[in-house]
mmCIF file of C-alpha atoms in Angstrom:
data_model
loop_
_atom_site.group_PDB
_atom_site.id
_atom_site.type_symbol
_atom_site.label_atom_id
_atom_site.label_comp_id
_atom_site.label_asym_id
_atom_site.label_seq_id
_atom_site.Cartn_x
_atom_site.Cartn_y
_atom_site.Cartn_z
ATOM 1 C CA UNK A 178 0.000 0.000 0.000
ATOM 2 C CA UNK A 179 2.752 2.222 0.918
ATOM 3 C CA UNK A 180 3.686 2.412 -3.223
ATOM 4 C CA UNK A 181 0.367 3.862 -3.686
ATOM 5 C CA UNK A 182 1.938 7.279 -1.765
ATOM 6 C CA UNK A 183 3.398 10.256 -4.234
ATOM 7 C CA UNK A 184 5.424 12.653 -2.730
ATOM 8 C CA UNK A 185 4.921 14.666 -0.831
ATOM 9 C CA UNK A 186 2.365 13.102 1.535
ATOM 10 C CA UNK A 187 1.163 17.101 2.291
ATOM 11 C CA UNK A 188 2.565 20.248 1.896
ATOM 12 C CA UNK A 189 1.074 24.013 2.739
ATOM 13 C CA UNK A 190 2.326 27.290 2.426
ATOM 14 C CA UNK A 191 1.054 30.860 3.689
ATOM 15 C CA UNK A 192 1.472 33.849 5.730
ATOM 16 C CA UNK A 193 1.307 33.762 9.581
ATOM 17 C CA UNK A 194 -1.598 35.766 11.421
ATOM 18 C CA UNK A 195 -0.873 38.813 12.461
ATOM 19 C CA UNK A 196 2.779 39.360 10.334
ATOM 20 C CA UNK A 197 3.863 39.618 7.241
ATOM 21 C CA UNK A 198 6.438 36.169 7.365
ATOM 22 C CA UNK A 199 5.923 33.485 4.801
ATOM 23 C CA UNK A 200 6.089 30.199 5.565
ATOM 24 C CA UNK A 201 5.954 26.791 3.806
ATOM 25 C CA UNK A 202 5.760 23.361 5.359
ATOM 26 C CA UNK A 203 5.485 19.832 3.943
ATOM 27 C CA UNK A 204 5.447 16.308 5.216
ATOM 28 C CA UNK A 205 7.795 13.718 2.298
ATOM 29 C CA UNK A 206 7.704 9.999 2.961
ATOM 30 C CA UNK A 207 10.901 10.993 5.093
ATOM 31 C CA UNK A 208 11.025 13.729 6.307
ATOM 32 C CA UNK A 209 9.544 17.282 7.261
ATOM 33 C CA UNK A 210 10.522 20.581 6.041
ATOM 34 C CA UNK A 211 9.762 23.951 7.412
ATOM 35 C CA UNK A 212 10.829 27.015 5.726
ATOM 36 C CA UNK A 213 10.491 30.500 6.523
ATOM 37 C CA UNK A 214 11.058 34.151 4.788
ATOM 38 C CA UNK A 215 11.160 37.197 6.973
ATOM 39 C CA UNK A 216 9.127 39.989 5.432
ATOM 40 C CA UNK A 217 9.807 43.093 6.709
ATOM 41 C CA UNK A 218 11.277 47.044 5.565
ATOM 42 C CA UNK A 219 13.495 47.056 8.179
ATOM 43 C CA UNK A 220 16.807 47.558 7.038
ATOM 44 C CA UNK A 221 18.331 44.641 9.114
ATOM 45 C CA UNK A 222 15.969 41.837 7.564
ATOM 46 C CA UNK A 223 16.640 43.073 3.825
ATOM 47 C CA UNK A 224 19.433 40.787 3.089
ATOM 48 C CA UNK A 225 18.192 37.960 5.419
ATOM 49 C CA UNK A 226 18.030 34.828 3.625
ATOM 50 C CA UNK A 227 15.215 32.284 4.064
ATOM 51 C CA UNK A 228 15.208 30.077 6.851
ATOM 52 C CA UNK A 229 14.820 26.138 6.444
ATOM 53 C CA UNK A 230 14.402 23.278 9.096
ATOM 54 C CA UNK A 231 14.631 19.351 8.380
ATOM 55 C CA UNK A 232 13.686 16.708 10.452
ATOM 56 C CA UNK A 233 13.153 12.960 10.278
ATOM 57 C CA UNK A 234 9.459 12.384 11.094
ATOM 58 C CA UNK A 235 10.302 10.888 14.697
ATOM 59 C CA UNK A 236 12.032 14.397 15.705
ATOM 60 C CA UNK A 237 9.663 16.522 14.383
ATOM 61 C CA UNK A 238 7.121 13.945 16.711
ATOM 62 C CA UNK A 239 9.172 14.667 20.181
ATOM 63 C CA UNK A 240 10.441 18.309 18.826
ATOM 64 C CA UNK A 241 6.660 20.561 20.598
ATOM 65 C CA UNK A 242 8.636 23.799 19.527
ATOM 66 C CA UNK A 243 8.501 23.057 15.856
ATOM 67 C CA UNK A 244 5.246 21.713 16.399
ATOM 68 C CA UNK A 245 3.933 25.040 18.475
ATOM 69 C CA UNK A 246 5.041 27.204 15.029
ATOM 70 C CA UNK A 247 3.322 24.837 13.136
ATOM 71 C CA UNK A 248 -0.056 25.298 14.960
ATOM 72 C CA UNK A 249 0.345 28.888 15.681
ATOM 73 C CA UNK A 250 0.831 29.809 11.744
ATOM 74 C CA UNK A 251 -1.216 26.714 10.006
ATOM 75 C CA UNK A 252 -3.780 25.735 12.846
ATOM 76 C CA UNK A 253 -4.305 22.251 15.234
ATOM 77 C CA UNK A 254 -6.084 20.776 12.747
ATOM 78 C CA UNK A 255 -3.147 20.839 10.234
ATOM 79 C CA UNK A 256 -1.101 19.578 13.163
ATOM 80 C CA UNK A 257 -2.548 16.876 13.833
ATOM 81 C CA UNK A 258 -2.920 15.525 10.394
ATOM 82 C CA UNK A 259 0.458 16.056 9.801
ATOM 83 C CA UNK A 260 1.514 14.238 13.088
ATOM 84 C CA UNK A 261 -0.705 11.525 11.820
ATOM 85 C CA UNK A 262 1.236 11.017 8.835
ATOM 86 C CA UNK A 263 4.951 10.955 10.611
ATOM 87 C CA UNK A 264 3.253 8.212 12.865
ATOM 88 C CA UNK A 265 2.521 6.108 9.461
ATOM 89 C CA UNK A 266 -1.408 6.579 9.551
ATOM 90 C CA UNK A 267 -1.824 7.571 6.107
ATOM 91 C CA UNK A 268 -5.109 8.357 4.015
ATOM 92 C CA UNK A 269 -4.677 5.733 1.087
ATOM 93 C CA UNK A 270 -8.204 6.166 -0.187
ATOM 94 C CA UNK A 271 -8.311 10.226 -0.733
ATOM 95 C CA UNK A 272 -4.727 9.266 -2.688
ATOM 96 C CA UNK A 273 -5.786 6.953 -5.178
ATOM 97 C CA UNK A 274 -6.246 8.093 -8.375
ATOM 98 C CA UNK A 275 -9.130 9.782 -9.543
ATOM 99 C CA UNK A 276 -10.348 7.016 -11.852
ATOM 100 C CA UNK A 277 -9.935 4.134 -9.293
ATOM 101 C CA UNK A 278 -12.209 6.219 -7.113
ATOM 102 C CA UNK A 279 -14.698 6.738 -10.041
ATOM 103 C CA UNK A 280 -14.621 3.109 -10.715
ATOM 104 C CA UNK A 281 -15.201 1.888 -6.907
ATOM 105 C CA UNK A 282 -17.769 4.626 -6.280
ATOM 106 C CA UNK A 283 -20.252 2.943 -9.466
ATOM 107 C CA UNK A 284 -20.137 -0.347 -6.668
ATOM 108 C CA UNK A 285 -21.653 1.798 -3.796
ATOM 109 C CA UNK A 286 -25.838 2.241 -3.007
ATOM 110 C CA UNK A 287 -26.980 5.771 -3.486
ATOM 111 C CA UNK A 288 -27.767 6.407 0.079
ATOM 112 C CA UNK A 289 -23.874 5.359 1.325
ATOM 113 C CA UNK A 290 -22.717 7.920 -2.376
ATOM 114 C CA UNK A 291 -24.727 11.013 -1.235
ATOM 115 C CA UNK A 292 -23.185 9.851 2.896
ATOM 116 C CA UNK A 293 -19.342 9.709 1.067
ATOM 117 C CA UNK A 294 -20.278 13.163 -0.797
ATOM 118 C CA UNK A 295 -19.832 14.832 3.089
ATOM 119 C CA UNK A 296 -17.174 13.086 3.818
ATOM 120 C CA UNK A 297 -14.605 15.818 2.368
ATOM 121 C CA UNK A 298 -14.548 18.465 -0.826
ATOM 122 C CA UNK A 299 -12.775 15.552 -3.179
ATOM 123 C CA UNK A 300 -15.410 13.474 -2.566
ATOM 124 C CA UNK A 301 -18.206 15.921 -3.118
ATOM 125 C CA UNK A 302 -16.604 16.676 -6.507
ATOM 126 C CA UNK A 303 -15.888 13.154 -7.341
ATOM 127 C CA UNK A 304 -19.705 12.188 -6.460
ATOM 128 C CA UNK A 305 -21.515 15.158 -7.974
ATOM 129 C CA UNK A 306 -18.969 14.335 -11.449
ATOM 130 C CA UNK A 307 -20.715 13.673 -14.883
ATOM 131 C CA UNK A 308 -17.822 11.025 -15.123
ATOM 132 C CA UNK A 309 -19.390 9.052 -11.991
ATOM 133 C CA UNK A 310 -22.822 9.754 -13.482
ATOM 134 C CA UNK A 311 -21.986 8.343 -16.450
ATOM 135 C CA UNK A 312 -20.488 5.181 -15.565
ATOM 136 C CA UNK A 313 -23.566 4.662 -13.298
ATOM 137 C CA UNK A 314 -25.318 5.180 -16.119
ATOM 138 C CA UNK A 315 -23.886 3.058 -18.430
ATOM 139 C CA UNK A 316 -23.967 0.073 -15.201
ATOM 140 C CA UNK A 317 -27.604 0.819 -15.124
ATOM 141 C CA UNK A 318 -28.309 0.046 -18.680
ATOM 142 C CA UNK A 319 -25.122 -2.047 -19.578
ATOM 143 C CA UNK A 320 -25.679 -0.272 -23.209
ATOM 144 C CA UNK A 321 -26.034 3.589 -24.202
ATOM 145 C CA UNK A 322 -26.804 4.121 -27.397
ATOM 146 C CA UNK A 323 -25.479 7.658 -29.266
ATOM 147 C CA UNK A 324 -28.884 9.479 -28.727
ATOM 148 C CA UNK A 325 -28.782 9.047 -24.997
ATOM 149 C CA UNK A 326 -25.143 10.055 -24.782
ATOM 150 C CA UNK A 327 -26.220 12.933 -27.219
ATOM 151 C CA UNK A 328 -29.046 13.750 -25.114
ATOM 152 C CA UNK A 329 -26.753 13.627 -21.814
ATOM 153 C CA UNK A 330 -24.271 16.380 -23.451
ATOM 154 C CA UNK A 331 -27.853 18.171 -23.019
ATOM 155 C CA UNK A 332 -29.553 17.789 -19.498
ATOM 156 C CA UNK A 333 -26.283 15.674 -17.592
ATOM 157 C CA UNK A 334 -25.687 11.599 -16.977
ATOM 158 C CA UNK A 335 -26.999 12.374 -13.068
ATOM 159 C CA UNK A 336 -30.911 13.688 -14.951
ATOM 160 C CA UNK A 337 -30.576 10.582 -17.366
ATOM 161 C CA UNK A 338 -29.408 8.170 -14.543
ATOM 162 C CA UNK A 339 -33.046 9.550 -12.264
ATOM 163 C CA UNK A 340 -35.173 9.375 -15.749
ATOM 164 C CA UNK A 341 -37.452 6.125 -16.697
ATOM 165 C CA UNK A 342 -36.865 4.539 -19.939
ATOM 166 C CA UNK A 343 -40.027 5.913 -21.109
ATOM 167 C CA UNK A 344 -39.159 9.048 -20.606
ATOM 168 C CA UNK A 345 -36.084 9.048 -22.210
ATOM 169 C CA UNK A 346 -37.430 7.455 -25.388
ATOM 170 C CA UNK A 347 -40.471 10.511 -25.110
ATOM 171 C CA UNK A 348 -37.182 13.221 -24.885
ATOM 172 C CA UNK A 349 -35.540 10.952 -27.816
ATOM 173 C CA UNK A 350 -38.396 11.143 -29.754
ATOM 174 C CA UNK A 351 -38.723 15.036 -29.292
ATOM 175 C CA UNK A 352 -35.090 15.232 -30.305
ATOM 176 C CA UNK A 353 -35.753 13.157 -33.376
ATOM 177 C CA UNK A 354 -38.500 15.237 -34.887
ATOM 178 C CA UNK A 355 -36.818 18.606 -33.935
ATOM 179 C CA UNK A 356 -33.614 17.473 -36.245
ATOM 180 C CA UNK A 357 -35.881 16.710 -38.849
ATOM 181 C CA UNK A 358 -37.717 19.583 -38.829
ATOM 182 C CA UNK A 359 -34.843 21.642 -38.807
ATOM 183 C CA UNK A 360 -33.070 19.361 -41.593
ATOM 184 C CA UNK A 361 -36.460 20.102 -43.758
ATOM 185 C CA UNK A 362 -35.983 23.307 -43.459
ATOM 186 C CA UNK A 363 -32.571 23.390 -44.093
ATOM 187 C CA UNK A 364 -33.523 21.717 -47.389
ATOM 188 C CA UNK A 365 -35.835 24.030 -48.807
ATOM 189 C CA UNK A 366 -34.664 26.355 -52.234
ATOM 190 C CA UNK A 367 -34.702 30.051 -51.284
ATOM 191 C CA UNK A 368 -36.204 30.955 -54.691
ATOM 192 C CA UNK A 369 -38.655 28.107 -54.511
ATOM 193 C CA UNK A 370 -39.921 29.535 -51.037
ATOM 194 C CA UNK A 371 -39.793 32.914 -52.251
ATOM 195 C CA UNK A 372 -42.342 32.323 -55.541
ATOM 196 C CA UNK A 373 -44.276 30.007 -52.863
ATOM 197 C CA UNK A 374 -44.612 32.863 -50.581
ATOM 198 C CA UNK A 375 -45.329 35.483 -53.341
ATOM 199 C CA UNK A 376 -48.101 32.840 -54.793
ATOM 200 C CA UNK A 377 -49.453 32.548 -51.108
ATOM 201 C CA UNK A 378 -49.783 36.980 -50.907
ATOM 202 C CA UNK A 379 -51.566 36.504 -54.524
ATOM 203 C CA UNK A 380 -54.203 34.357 -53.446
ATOM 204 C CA UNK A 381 -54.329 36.584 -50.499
ATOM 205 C CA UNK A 382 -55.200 38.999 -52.458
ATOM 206 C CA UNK A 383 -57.369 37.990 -54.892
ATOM 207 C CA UNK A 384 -59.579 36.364 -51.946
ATOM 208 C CA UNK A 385 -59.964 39.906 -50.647
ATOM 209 C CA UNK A 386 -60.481 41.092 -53.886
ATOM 210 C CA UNK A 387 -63.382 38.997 -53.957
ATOM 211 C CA UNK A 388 -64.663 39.422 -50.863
ATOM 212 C CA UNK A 389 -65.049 42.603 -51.311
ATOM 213 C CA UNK A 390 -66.766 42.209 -54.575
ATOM 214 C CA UNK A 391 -69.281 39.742 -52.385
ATOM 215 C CA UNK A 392 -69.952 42.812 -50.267
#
């Protein structure tokens, strides 16, 4: 499982509250690394280079100064996760690849998808996708034909996946005639619709003509 780690495990950057110092700290598979650049006008800090710190993951677990700058600029919560991952308790699922997590999500009820969704912001992407839509989808009905994909580009794989097969063959069927209306009209001559329409204000016309004559 451990191969399925990139590196780093975590990193974040940012300012501190209340100053202007930048700071950047990350957690490798190793190691952890906090950096620091002073900010300031003051003559005395213009030509001070950045500071760096490295420690193995054990030392930055018994080093509580380290670990006091890294709550005080990043927050407990950060802290914490980051101790969590020098003590080997990693998050394997949220680092798997986007498309293993697509394909395991299709196996999952809808009630434990929309639970998973809260879980974290990746999730609640990953869930609310038009890629996990689609596969479910496509596991639904084994086989999509082009219209329904076609019709997906148009209202999303999530309003397909919630819409009855009648339904869809109703919206197909709308689709359908709508092309070939449009392909009919496409079709027609300019100058043949223009002598059809002047024939049409003719017999316009003339039937005024003789309605008047009837009155």
């Amino acid at each position: 499982m451990a191969s399925l780690l990139t590196e780093p495990l975590f990193e974040i950057s940012g300012r501190a509250p209340c100053v202007r110092d930048f700071y950047y700290f990350t957690v490798t598979k190793s190691e952890v690394i906090w950096r620091w650049w002073k900010i300031s006008i003051r003559k005395v800090h213009r030509n001070m280079r950045p500071g760096e710190q490295r420690e193995s993951h054990q030392e930055f677990l018994d080093d509580s100064q380290l670990q006091s700058e890294v709550n005080m600029v990043f927050g407990h919560r950060i802290l914490e996760y980051t101790k969590g991952l020098c003590r080997g308790q990693f998050d394997y699922l949220s680092r798997l690849p986007d498309s293993i997590l697509l394909h395991l999500l299709t196996y999952l009820q809808l009630e434990d998808v929309g639970q998973l969704g809260r879980t974290s912001r990746q999730f609640r992407q990953l869930c609310g996708s038009e890629e996990f839509w689609e596969q479910a989808v496509r596991r639904r009905f084994n086989t999509v034909s082009a219209e329904v994909s076609a019709l997906a580009l148009e209202v999303g794989w999530r309003s397909i996946f919630f819409t009855s097969k009648l339904q869809l063959q109703k919206q197909i069927s709308r689709r359908r005639l709508s092309a070939k209306e449009q392909q009919e009209g496409d079709n027609i001559d300019p100058e043949t619709s223009a002598e059809e329409s002047h024939v049409d204000v003719i017999t316009d016309v003339s039937a005024v003509a003789d309605l008047n004559t009837t009155f």
